[in-house]
Amino acid sequence: MGRQFFVGGNFKMNGSVQTIKAIIDNLNAAKLDPSVEVVIAPPTLYLLLARDHLRKGLEVAAQNVFDKPNGAFTGEISVDQLRDSDITWSLAGHSERRVILQEDDSFIANKTKAGIDGGLSVILCIGESLEQREAGKTIDVVTSQLDAVAEKVKDWSKIVIAYEPIWAIGTGKVATTAQAQEVHAAIRKWLGSSVSKEASETTRIIYGGSVSEKNCKDLAREPDIDGFLVGGASLKPAFVDIINSNL
């Protein structure tokens, strides 16, 4: 059985009650490829709004989760709170949190473990900077980020790995299909050697970084690209075209 294609929409710090309802209304009304798993990640304030309005079969993710249980952690959100609100997914390790908020590999690994242990599924984001790519360190960087998680998480069945080259996020620059496939293949090889053969065969590795309706079909044809994590385009009607990239 093949890996189920996965498309996530990361709204980042965008949207309002009105615009998020409009995005959800568009998704609810659209004819979506039934073989694709679809998850949207609105800002925390709108998680319940999204869950209440999004049709059955489409899931909602938090953009962030804390690595500790409920307690005195101002501004954070716990796994239990997400589960209580019927939120089934969370992102971890997005480059904007790694770079802007200085979240390190260990903290991201702890978040991932907390999410998995608490019953969430996790979209684990990894990726290199332009400087790292030009220095030929791409594979070293992404496998180091993965190693940190593998030290703490043994069951990868509820993890989707999102490879997002930092230099391609929101820049309009996209890794070529060959560049993306090369890194995805290396990640799959890492899974086989560092986690298990089963994890290598079943874990979905998705691509993010200026994914659009114009480039998604070519990327989707690559053997180790199992879907997309979509940023800006997830706020637009073209998100439906990306979900349907295999049709």
XYZ file of C-alpha atoms in Angstrom, residues 174-182 215 217-220 222 225:
16
model
C 11.522 26.976 -5.351
C 13.898 24.061 -5.136
C 13.957 22.347 -8.508
C 12.184 19.003 -8.641
C 15.603 17.341 -8.782
C 16.877 19.295 -5.747
C 13.772 18.475 -3.743
C 13.794 14.799 -4.715
C 17.491 14.497 -3.842
C 4.776 23.928 -9.679
C 2.186 18.837 -10.364
C 5.848 18.487 -11.329
C 6.925 18.144 -7.701
C 4.172 15.601 -6.973
C 8.769 12.687 -7.767
C 7.629 13.650 -2.453
